Amino acid sequence: MAQNPRILVTRRWPEAVERVLAERFDASFNVSDTAMDAAALAEALRSFDAVLPTVSDRLPASLFDATDIRTKILGNFGVGYNHIDIAAARARGIAVTNTPGVLTDCTADIAMSLLLAVARRAGEGEREVRSGQWAGWRPTHMIGTKVTGKTLGIIGFGRIGKAMAKRCHFGFDMDVVFYNRSKIDTAEASRYGARQMDTVEEVLAAADFVSLHCPGGGENRHLINAQRLAVMKPQALLINTARGDVIDENALIEALENGTIRGAGLDVFEAEPNVPERLRVLDNVLLLPHLGSATEETRTAMGMKVVENVTAFFEGRQPPDRVA
Ligand code: 8YV
């Protein structure tokens, strides 16, 4: 490996991973754990051989315009990388890696948690008990909608979409239909108890629950817009653990306010960490602060994947998870 590459870790990572990074590299850590702004990121690109960003770092094309960039690799902590302008990084000869595979189950678990919680009104119930407002059991109290046996519609049948299908079909006897850009082998889909449909609209029209598992950014921005929300059943629930920009958030708020759909469970938002007040006041939504991969096991595994990618790069090998 080249002598001690200088690397910057933009947020605090699990201790075990920071320890390995400190052993292998000339590593700088963001001890205050505050999100870095554009000026700080531009400075980082000038000063470090590798920058290891997360979803809280915005790396648009303009940051790659500078003439004095030292960074040769962005080792992203996370599978999604729509916060990085990949084309601009590639044009500057900067490698980009991500962390697929290790967060599949935990992200599907959070999607399942949202689906169950929003269907059974767990957020509302919890708020009622905590506020001392619970007046006692009664047959008509806080009635939700049944999950078992319903139809799940998945948008994006990659690793996480498949893991969600598996949970819903084999755990909750659900009929699973999905939309995916490319054709999935029928036998492969049926291993997850799922059936591919030709259009997003067909899936939206068929589903009692819609769960988004496609990448954010690019052509998926506002994939779920006012027109498509109107195609969903009025009793349907929308679950998003993918990226906030896959949904037109204003259109969703209107649909939730007007009863176009029954409710939503959201782990991601268009302008994180800002969640619009109009969304926060609604009772028919369950809101989580981007917890998809937030388990000890997974966050450590994600960090170790970045270590593998960056180590391979500086040893002159192909990083296993190179996306640019
Ligand atoms: C990460 C995620 O925690 O990996 C992803 O794409 O959405 C999250 O699970 C986050 O992106 C870290 O950068």
mmCIF file of C-alpha atoms and ligand atoms in Angstrom:
data_model
loop_
_atom_site.group_PDB
_atom_site.id
_atom_site.type_symbol
_atom_site.label_atom_id
_atom_site.label_comp_id
_atom_site.label_asym_id
_atom_site.label_seq_id
_atom_site.Cartn_x
_atom_site.Cartn_y
_atom_site.Cartn_z
ATOM 1 C CA MET A 1 0.000 0.000 0.000
ATOM 2 C CA ALA A 2 1.188 3.536 -0.685
ATOM 3 C CA GLN A 3 2.577 5.162 2.450
ATOM 4 C CA ASN A 4 -0.226 6.025 4.822
ATOM 5 C CA PRO A 5 -2.901 7.514 2.592
ATOM 6 C CA ARG A 6 -4.617 10.465 4.280
ATOM 7 C CA ILE A 7 -8.272 9.664 4.780
ATOM 8 C CA LEU A 8 -11.162 11.677 6.194
ATOM 9 C CA VAL A 9 -14.148 10.012 7.855
ATOM 10 C CA THR A 10 -16.934 12.601 7.631
ATOM 11 C CA ARG A 11 -19.073 11.354 10.565
ATOM 12 C CA ARG A 12 -18.515 9.195 13.668
ATOM 13 C CA TRP A 13 -18.510 5.479 12.779
ATOM 14 C CA PRO A 14 -18.770 2.419 15.047
ATOM 15 C CA GLU A 15 -15.722 2.336 17.309
ATOM 16 C CA ALA A 16 -14.432 -1.017 16.017
ATOM 17 C CA VAL A 17 -14.314 0.362 12.464
ATOM 18 C CA GLU A 18 -12.678 3.654 13.445
ATOM 19 C CA ARG A 19 -10.001 1.600 15.231
ATOM 20 C CA VAL A 20 -9.183 -0.382 12.060
ATOM 21 C CA LEU A 21 -9.124 2.794 9.975
ATOM 22 C CA ALA A 22 -6.738 4.452 12.444
ATOM 23 C CA GLU A 23 -4.430 1.411 12.287
ATOM 24 C CA ARG A 24 -4.343 1.232 8.504
ATOM 25 C CA PHE A 25 -4.400 4.854 7.425
ATOM 26 C CA ASP A 26 -3.446 8.366 8.378
ATOM 27 C CA ALA A 27 -7.052 8.858 9.428
ATOM 28 C CA SER A 28 -8.879 12.012 10.531
ATOM 29 C CA PHE A 29 -12.215 11.694 12.285
ATOM 30 C CA ASN A 30 -15.058 14.171 12.646
ATOM 31 C CA VAL A 31 -15.096 14.039 16.445
ATOM 32 C CA SER A 32 -17.927 16.576 16.772
ATOM 33 C CA ASP A 33 -20.054 14.396 14.422
ATOM 34 C CA THR A 34 -21.676 17.437 12.836
ATOM 35 C CA ALA A 35 -22.618 17.320 9.143
ATOM 36 C CA MET A 36 -19.983 18.920 6.912
ATOM 37 C CA ASP A 37 -20.971 21.869 4.699
ATOM 38 C CA ALA A 38 -19.934 22.431 1.072
ATOM 39 C CA ALA A 39 -16.845 24.476 2.023
ATOM 40 C CA ALA A 40 -15.612 21.798 4.427
ATOM 41 C CA LEU A 41 -16.171 19.070 1.828
ATOM 42 C CA ALA A 42 -14.349 21.095 -0.848
ATOM 43 C CA GLU A 43 -11.424 21.471 1.556
ATOM 44 C CA ALA A 44 -11.553 17.730 2.280
ATOM 45 C CA LEU A 45 -11.293 16.936 -1.456
ATOM 46 C CA ARG A 46 -8.200 19.184 -1.627
ATOM 47 C CA SER A 47 -6.497 17.676 1.422
ATOM 48 C CA PHE A 48 -7.233 13.949 1.648
ATOM 49 C CA ASP A 49 -6.433 10.943 -0.543
ATOM 50 C CA ALA A 50 -9.746 9.354 0.418
ATOM 51 C CA VAL A 51 -12.951 10.876 1.758
ATOM 52 C CA LEU A 52 -15.449 8.504 3.379
ATOM 53 C CA PRO A 53 -18.842 10.229 3.199
ATOM 54 C CA THR A 54 -22.381 9.321 4.230
ATOM 55 C CA VAL A 55 -25.855 10.338 3.132
ATOM 56 C CA SER A 56 -25.489 13.569 5.158
ATOM 57 C CA ASP A 57 -22.730 14.844 2.825
ATOM 58 C CA ARG A 58 -23.804 16.555 -0.395
ATOM 59 C CA LEU A 59 -21.243 16.111 -3.171
ATOM 60 C CA PRO A 60 -22.731 17.817 -6.276
ATOM 61 C CA ALA A 61 -20.890 18.290 -9.593
ATOM 62 C CA SER A 62 -19.728 21.795 -8.569
ATOM 63 C CA LEU A 63 -17.508 20.318 -5.835
ATOM 64 C CA PHE A 64 -15.587 18.322 -8.435
ATOM 65 C CA ASP A 65 -14.837 21.404 -10.577
ATOM 66 C CA ALA A 66 -11.865 22.485 -8.450
ATOM 67 C CA THR A 67 -8.468 22.105 -10.108
ATOM 68 C CA ASP A 68 -6.549 21.075 -6.992
ATOM 69 C CA ILE A 69 -8.378 17.882 -5.969
ATOM 70 C CA ARG A 70 -6.225 15.359 -4.098
ATOM 71 C CA THR A 71 -8.957 12.772 -3.388
ATOM 72 C CA LYS A 72 -8.740 9.602 -5.447
ATOM 73 C CA ILE A 73 -11.542 7.610 -3.884
ATOM 74 C CA LEU A 74 -14.861 8.301 -2.149
ATOM 75 C CA GLY A 75 -15.605 5.288 0.057
ATOM 76 C CA ASN A 76 -19.295 5.848 0.695
ATOM 77 C CA PHE A 77 -20.753 4.470 3.933
ATOM 78 C CA GLY A 78 -24.124 3.266 2.633
ATOM 79 C CA VAL A 79 -25.560 1.456 -0.342
ATOM 80 C CA GLY A 80 -27.401 4.515 -1.718
ATOM 81 C CA TYR A 81 -25.168 7.177 -3.263
ATOM 82 C CA ASN A 82 -27.525 9.697 -4.834
ATOM 83 C CA HIS A 83 -25.890 12.382 -2.636
ATOM 84 C CA ILE A 84 -22.766 12.069 -4.815
ATOM 85 C CA ASP A 85 -22.673 13.234 -8.443
ATOM 86 C CA ILE A 86 -21.192 9.997 -9.735
ATOM 87 C CA ALA A 87 -20.718 11.248 -13.313
ATOM 88 C CA ALA A 88 -18.771 14.284 -12.113
ATOM 89 C CA ALA A 89 -16.609 12.149 -9.802
ATOM 90 C CA ARG A 90 -15.929 9.693 -12.625
ATOM 91 C CA ALA A 91 -15.037 12.539 -14.996
ATOM 92 C CA ARG A 92 -12.388 13.664 -12.469
ATOM 93 C CA GLY A 93 -11.042 10.102 -12.269
ATOM 94 C CA ILE A 94 -12.271 9.677 -8.688
ATOM 95 C CA ALA A 95 -13.366 6.159 -7.759
ATOM 96 C CA VAL A 96 -16.604 5.732 -5.782
ATOM 97 C CA THR A 97 -17.575 2.648 -3.756
ATOM 98 C CA ASN A 98 -20.670 1.735 -1.723
ATOM 99 C CA THR A 99 -21.714 -0.952 0.792
ATOM 100 C CA PRO A 100 -24.278 -3.327 -0.732
ATOM 101 C CA GLY A 101 -25.471 -6.577 0.796
ATOM 102 C CA VAL A 102 -24.788 -5.998 4.470
ATOM 103 C CA LEU A 103 -27.816 -3.794 5.145
ATOM 104 C CA THR A 104 -30.420 -5.786 3.213
ATOM 105 C CA ASP A 105 -32.103 -7.531 6.136
ATOM 106 C CA CYS A 106 -32.076 -4.599 8.533
ATOM 107 C CA THR A 107 -33.548 -2.239 5.935
ATOM 108 C CA ALA A 108 -36.268 -4.767 5.070
ATOM 109 C CA ASP A 109 -36.910 -5.126 8.819
ATOM 110 C CA ILE A 110 -37.484 -1.378 9.132
ATOM 111 C CA ALA A 111 -39.831 -1.444 6.111
ATOM 112 C CA MET A 112 -41.718 -4.300 7.783
ATOM 113 C CA SER A 113 -41.802 -2.383 11.086
ATOM 114 C CA LEU A 114 -43.250 0.664 9.327
ATOM 115 C CA LEU A 115 -45.801 -1.432 7.462
ATOM 116 C CA LEU A 116 -47.020 -3.155 10.628
ATOM 117 C CA ALA A 117 -46.889 -0.014 12.745
ATOM 118 C CA VAL A 118 -48.777 2.191 10.342
ATOM 119 C CA ALA A 119 -51.380 -0.510 9.566
ATOM 120 C CA ARG A 120 -52.008 -1.097 13.273
ATOM 121 C CA ARG A 121 -51.666 2.579 14.272
ATOM 122 C CA ALA A 122 -48.803 1.863 16.685
ATOM 123 C CA GLY A 123 -47.470 5.430 16.539
ATOM 124 C CA GLU A 124 -50.833 6.942 17.404
ATOM 125 C CA GLY A 125 -51.353 4.364 20.142
ATOM 126 C CA GLU A 126 -47.965 5.033 21.665
ATOM 127 C CA ARG A 127 -48.562 8.781 21.652
ATOM 128 C CA GLU A 128 -51.935 8.271 23.329
ATOM 129 C CA VAL A 129 -50.544 6.138 26.152
ATOM 130 C CA ARG A 130 -47.540 8.423 26.729
ATOM 131 C CA SER A 131 -49.716 11.519 26.873
ATOM 132 C CA GLY A 132 -51.987 9.980 29.506
ATOM 133 C CA GLN A 133 -54.951 10.255 27.118
ATOM 134 C CA TRP A 134 -55.860 6.562 26.965
ATOM 135 C CA ALA A 135 -59.428 6.195 28.223
ATOM 136 C CA GLY A 136 -59.361 2.375 28.321
ATOM 137 C CA TRP A 137 -60.199 -0.567 26.075
ATOM 138 C CA ARG A 138 -63.283 -0.420 23.879
ATOM 139 C CA PRO A 139 -64.344 -2.377 20.783
ATOM 140 C CA THR A 140 -64.095 0.611 18.456
ATOM 141 C CA HIS A 141 -60.862 2.085 19.753
ATOM 142 C CA MET A 142 -58.086 2.937 17.266
ATOM 143 C CA ILE A 143 -59.079 0.428 14.632
ATOM 144 C CA GLY A 144 -56.395 -0.295 12.072
ATOM 145 C CA THR A 145 -56.242 -2.465 8.983
ATOM 146 C CA LYS A 146 -55.312 -6.148 8.832
ATOM 147 C CA VAL A 147 -51.919 -7.051 7.362
ATOM 148 C CA THR A 148 -52.063 -10.844 6.971
ATOM 149 C CA GLY A 149 -53.308 -12.001 3.571
ATOM 150 C CA LYS A 150 -53.272 -8.574 1.914
ATOM 151 C CA THR A 151 -51.433 -7.596 -1.285
ATOM 152 C CA LEU A 152 -47.994 -5.988 -1.129
ATOM 153 C CA GLY A 153 -46.728 -3.990 -4.101
ATOM 154 C CA ILE A 154 -42.962 -3.532 -4.314
ATOM 155 C CA ILE A 155 -41.264 -0.925 -6.491
ATOM 156 C CA GLY A 156 -37.679 -2.055 -7.117
ATOM 157 C CA PHE A 157 -36.973 -5.778 -6.802
ATOM 158 C CA GLY A 158 -33.306 -5.664 -5.818
ATOM 159 C CA ARG A 159 -31.843 -7.211 -2.672
ATOM 160 C CA ILE A 160 -33.965 -5.207 -0.238
ATOM 161 C CA GLY A 161 -37.158 -5.534 -2.301
ATOM 162 C CA LYS A 162 -36.681 -9.307 -2.340
ATOM 163 C CA ALA A 163 -36.035 -9.415 1.411
ATOM 164 C CA MET A 164 -39.261 -7.451 1.954
ATOM 165 C CA ALA A 165 -41.177 -9.835 -0.354
ATOM 166 C CA LYS A 166 -39.851 -12.804 1.614
ATOM 167 C CA ARG A 167 -40.990 -11.350 4.932
ATOM 168 C CA CYS A 168 -44.442 -10.439 3.656
ATOM 169 C CA HIS A 169 -45.152 -13.581 1.658
ATOM 170 C CA PHE A 170 -43.774 -16.232 3.985
ATOM 171 C CA GLY A 171 -44.389 -14.405 7.265
ATOM 172 C CA PHE A 172 -47.732 -12.742 6.580
ATOM 173 C CA ASP A 173 -49.285 -14.842 3.759
ATOM 174 C CA MET A 174 -49.330 -11.804 1.520
ATOM 175 C CA ASP A 175 -49.725 -11.818 -2.216
ATOM 176 C CA VAL A 176 -46.666 -9.968 -3.557
ATOM 177 C CA VAL A 177 -46.511 -8.110 -6.866
ATOM 178 C CA PHE A 178 -43.672 -5.890 -7.997
ATOM 179 C CA TYR A 179 -42.396 -3.485 -10.618
ATOM 180 C CA ASN A 180 -38.741 -3.652 -11.623
ATOM 181 C CA ARG A 181 -37.030 -1.810 -14.487
ATOM 182 C CA SER A 182 -35.477 -4.996 -15.863
ATOM 183 C CA LYS A 183 -37.186 -8.356 -16.261
ATOM 184 C CA ILE A 184 -36.722 -10.706 -13.288
ATOM 185 C CA ASP A 185 -36.676 -14.422 -14.049
ATOM 186 C CA THR A 186 -40.106 -15.845 -13.135
ATOM 187 C CA ALA A 187 -38.575 -18.724 -11.181
ATOM 188 C CA GLU A 188 -36.396 -16.282 -9.218
ATOM 189 C CA ALA A 189 -39.427 -14.070 -8.436
ATOM 190 C CA SER A 190 -41.453 -17.057 -7.285
ATOM 191 C CA ARG A 191 -38.715 -18.008 -4.799
ATOM 192 C CA TYR A 192 -39.865 -14.893 -2.950
ATOM 193 C CA GLY A 193 -43.538 -15.598 -3.576
ATOM 194 C CA ALA A 194 -43.648 -12.609 -5.919
ATOM 195 C CA ARG A 195 -44.956 -11.815 -9.396
ATOM 196 C CA GLN A 196 -43.651 -9.104 -11.725
ATOM 197 C CA MET A 197 -46.003 -6.589 -13.332
ATOM 198 C CA ASP A 198 -45.252 -4.455 -16.376
ATOM 199 C CA THR A 199 -45.895 -0.969 -15.005
ATOM 200 C CA VAL A 200 -45.665 0.984 -11.762
ATOM 201 C CA GLU A 201 -49.359 1.840 -12.194
ATOM 202 C CA GLU A 202 -50.427 -1.815 -12.294
ATOM 203 C CA VAL A 203 -48.607 -2.467 -9.030
ATOM 204 C CA LEU A 204 -50.043 0.660 -7.377
ATOM 205 C CA ALA A 205 -53.576 -0.258 -8.429
ATOM 206 C CA ALA A 206 -53.285 -3.836 -7.122
ATOM 207 C CA ALA A 207 -51.601 -3.201 -3.773
ATOM 208 C CA ASP A 208 -52.956 -2.679 -0.263
ATOM 209 C CA PHE A 209 -49.416 -1.771 0.816
ATOM 210 C CA VAL A 210 -46.817 -0.218 -1.483
ATOM 211 C CA SER A 211 -43.173 -0.428 -0.409
ATOM 212 C CA LEU A 212 -40.425 1.480 -2.256
ATOM 213 C CA HIS A 213 -37.049 -0.210 -2.728
ATOM 214 C CA CYS A 214 -35.564 1.499 -5.786
ATOM 215 C CA PRO A 215 -32.526 3.836 -5.800
ATOM 216 C CA GLY A 216 -33.092 7.571 -5.369
ATOM 217 C CA GLY A 217 -32.105 10.382 -7.727
ATOM 218 C CA GLY A 218 -32.041 10.451 -11.524
ATOM 219 C CA GLU A 219 -35.101 9.082 -13.236
ATOM 220 C CA ASN A 220 -36.573 7.862 -9.926
ATOM 221 C CA ARG A 221 -36.965 11.418 -8.592
ATOM 222 C CA HIS A 222 -40.685 11.914 -7.880
ATOM 223 C CA LEU A 223 -41.507 8.476 -9.281
ATOM 224 C CA ILE A 224 -44.441 8.597 -6.867
ATOM 225 C CA ASN A 225 -46.233 11.807 -7.828
ATOM 226 C CA ALA A 226 -49.805 13.105 -7.551
ATOM 227 C CA GLN A 227 -50.996 11.106 -10.571
ATOM 228 C CA ARG A 228 -49.569 7.864 -9.268
ATOM 229 C CA LEU A 229 -50.833 8.458 -5.717
ATOM 230 C CA ALA A 230 -54.295 8.788 -7.272
ATOM 231 C CA VAL A 231 -53.881 5.325 -8.816
ATOM 232 C CA MET A 232 -53.406 3.745 -5.359
ATOM 233 C CA LYS A 233 -56.399 2.316 -3.506
ATOM 234 C CA PRO A 234 -57.928 4.823 -1.061
ATOM 235 C CA GLN A 235 -57.289 2.319 1.748
ATOM 236 C CA ALA A 236 -53.669 1.708 0.736
ATOM 237 C CA LEU A 237 -50.560 2.545 2.761
ATOM 238 C CA LEU A 238 -47.252 3.747 1.299
ATOM 239 C CA ILE A 239 -43.936 2.699 2.869
ATOM 240 C CA ASN A 240 -40.641 4.408 1.973
ATOM 241 C CA THR A 241 -37.270 3.175 3.192
ATOM 242 C CA ALA A 242 -35.516 3.993 -0.110
ATOM 243 C CA ARG A 243 -34.834 7.711 -0.637
ATOM 244 C CA GLY A 244 -37.016 10.712 0.127
ATOM 245 C CA ASP A 245 -36.862 12.080 -3.403
ATOM 246 C CA VAL A 246 -38.548 8.982 -4.853
ATOM 247 C CA ILE A 247 -41.783 10.569 -3.567
ATOM 248 C CA ASP A 248 -42.987 14.080 -4.383
ATOM 249 C CA GLU A 249 -43.357 14.974 -0.692
ATOM 250 C CA ASN A 250 -45.818 17.839 -1.299
ATOM 251 C CA ALA A 251 -48.029 15.586 -3.408
ATOM 252 C CA LEU A 252 -47.895 12.940 -0.675
ATOM 253 C CA ILE A 253 -48.883 15.459 2.002
ATOM 254 C CA GLU A 254 -51.880 16.480 -0.090
ATOM 255 C CA ALA A 255 -52.855 12.862 -0.695
ATOM 256 C CA LEU A 256 -52.648 12.152 3.042
ATOM 257 C CA GLU A 257 -54.589 15.296 3.966
ATOM 258 C CA ASN A 258 -57.300 14.584 1.379
ATOM 259 C CA GLY A 259 -57.636 10.869 2.033
ATOM 260 C CA THR A 260 -56.414 9.902 -1.444
ATOM 261 C CA ILE A 261 -54.534 7.144 0.420
ATOM 262 C CA ARG A 262 -54.978 5.885 3.981
ATOM 263 C CA GLY A 263 -51.510 6.564 5.367
ATOM 264 C CA ALA A 264 -47.737 6.298 5.045
ATOM 265 C CA GLY A 265 -44.705 4.995 6.886
ATOM 266 C CA LEU A 266 -41.568 6.966 6.078
ATOM 267 C CA ASP A 267 -37.934 6.431 7.060
ATOM 268 C CA VAL A 268 -36.550 8.892 4.492
ATOM 269 C CA PHE A 269 -37.435 12.445 3.448
ATOM 270 C CA GLU A 270 -36.731 14.849 0.606
ATOM 271 C CA ALA A 271 -34.666 17.354 2.610
ATOM 272 C CA GLU A 272 -33.339 15.390 5.584
ATOM 273 C CA PRO A 273 -33.240 16.174 8.427
ATOM 274 C CA ASN A 274 -36.036 18.657 7.684
ATOM 275 C CA VAL A 275 -39.447 17.072 7.782
ATOM 276 C CA PRO A 276 -42.281 19.450 6.816
ATOM 277 C CA GLU A 277 -44.554 20.561 9.645
ATOM 278 C CA ARG A 278 -47.585 19.577 7.511
ATOM 279 C CA LEU A 279 -46.324 15.989 7.533
ATOM 280 C CA ARG A 280 -45.395 15.992 11.213
ATOM 281 C CA VAL A 281 -48.886 16.992 12.337
ATOM 282 C CA LEU A 282 -50.629 14.159 10.486
ATOM 283 C CA ASP A 283 -51.810 11.186 12.520
ATOM 284 C CA ASN A 284 -51.953 8.809 9.559
ATOM 285 C CA VAL A 285 -48.181 8.776 9.080
ATOM 286 C CA LEU A 286 -45.417 7.044 10.975
ATOM 287 C CA LEU A 287 -42.101 8.882 10.749
ATOM 288 C CA LEU A 288 -38.643 7.494 11.516
ATOM 289 C CA PRO A 289 -35.280 9.315 11.363
ATOM 290 C CA HIS A 290 -33.606 7.255 8.584
ATOM 291 C CA LEU A 291 -33.041 4.147 10.726
ATOM 292 C CA GLY A 292 -32.974 1.540 7.904
ATOM 293 C CA SER A 293 -29.490 0.214 8.606
ATOM 294 C CA ALA A 294 -29.221 1.381 12.218
ATOM 295 C CA THR A 295 -28.205 -1.788 14.071
ATOM 296 C CA GLU A 296 -24.851 -2.477 15.726
ATOM 297 C CA GLU A 297 -24.215 -5.437 13.459
ATOM 298 C CA THR A 298 -25.082 -3.689 10.219
ATOM 299 C CA ARG A 299 -23.382 -0.349 10.847
ATOM 300 C CA THR A 300 -20.190 -2.197 11.784
ATOM 301 C CA ALA A 301 -20.462 -4.404 8.675
ATOM 302 C CA MET A 302 -21.011 -1.303 6.510
ATOM 303 C CA GLY A 303 -17.909 0.332 7.952
ATOM 304 C CA MET A 304 -15.851 -2.821 7.404
ATOM 305 C CA LYS A 305 -17.000 -2.877 3.769
ATOM 306 C CA VAL A 306 -15.673 0.655 3.327
ATOM 307 C CA VAL A 307 -12.380 -0.455 4.914
ATOM 308 C CA GLU A 308 -12.159 -3.348 2.394
ATOM 309 C CA ASN A 309 -12.938 -1.068 -0.536
ATOM 310 C CA VAL A 310 -10.444 1.629 0.396
ATOM 311 C CA THR A 311 -7.734 -0.874 1.347
ATOM 312 C CA ALA A 312 -8.112 -2.661 -2.000
ATOM 313 C CA PHE A 313 -7.940 0.655 -3.831
ATOM 314 C CA PHE A 314 -4.713 1.791 -2.167
ATOM 315 C CA GLU A 315 -3.163 -1.670 -2.639
ATOM 316 C CA GLY A 316 -3.793 -1.341 -6.375
ATOM 317 C CA ARG A 317 -6.604 -3.952 -6.423
ATOM 318 C CA GLN A 318 -10.139 -3.457 -7.747
ATOM 319 C CA PRO A 319 -12.388 -2.360 -4.831
ATOM 320 C CA PRO A 320 -15.152 -4.992 -4.504
ATOM 321 C CA ASP A 321 -17.990 -2.473 -4.483
ATOM 322 C CA ARG A 322 -16.889 0.066 -7.060
ATOM 323 C CA VAL A 323 -19.765 2.057 -8.585
ATOM 324 C CA ALA A 324 -17.626 4.634 -10.448
HETATM 325 C C1 8YV B 1 -27.378 4.511 5.564
HETATM 326 C C2 8YV B 1 -28.969 4.059 3.658
HETATM 327 O O1 8YV B 1 -27.364 4.521 6.923
HETATM 328 O O2 8YV B 1 -27.190 2.700 2.932
HETATM 329 C C3 8YV B 1 -28.070 3.480 2.634
HETATM 330 O O3 8YV B 1 -28.287 3.782 1.452
HETATM 331 O O4 8YV B 1 -29.955 4.595 3.335
HETATM 332 C C4 8YV B 1 -28.712 4.027 5.110
HETATM 333 O O5 8YV B 1 -29.000 2.764 5.565
HETATM 334 C C5 8YV B 1 -26.998 5.871 5.063
HETATM 335 O O6 8YV B 1 -27.238 6.034 3.719
HETATM 336 C C6 8YV B 1 -25.544 6.121 5.346
HETATM 337 O O7 8YV B 1 -24.931 6.913 4.386
#
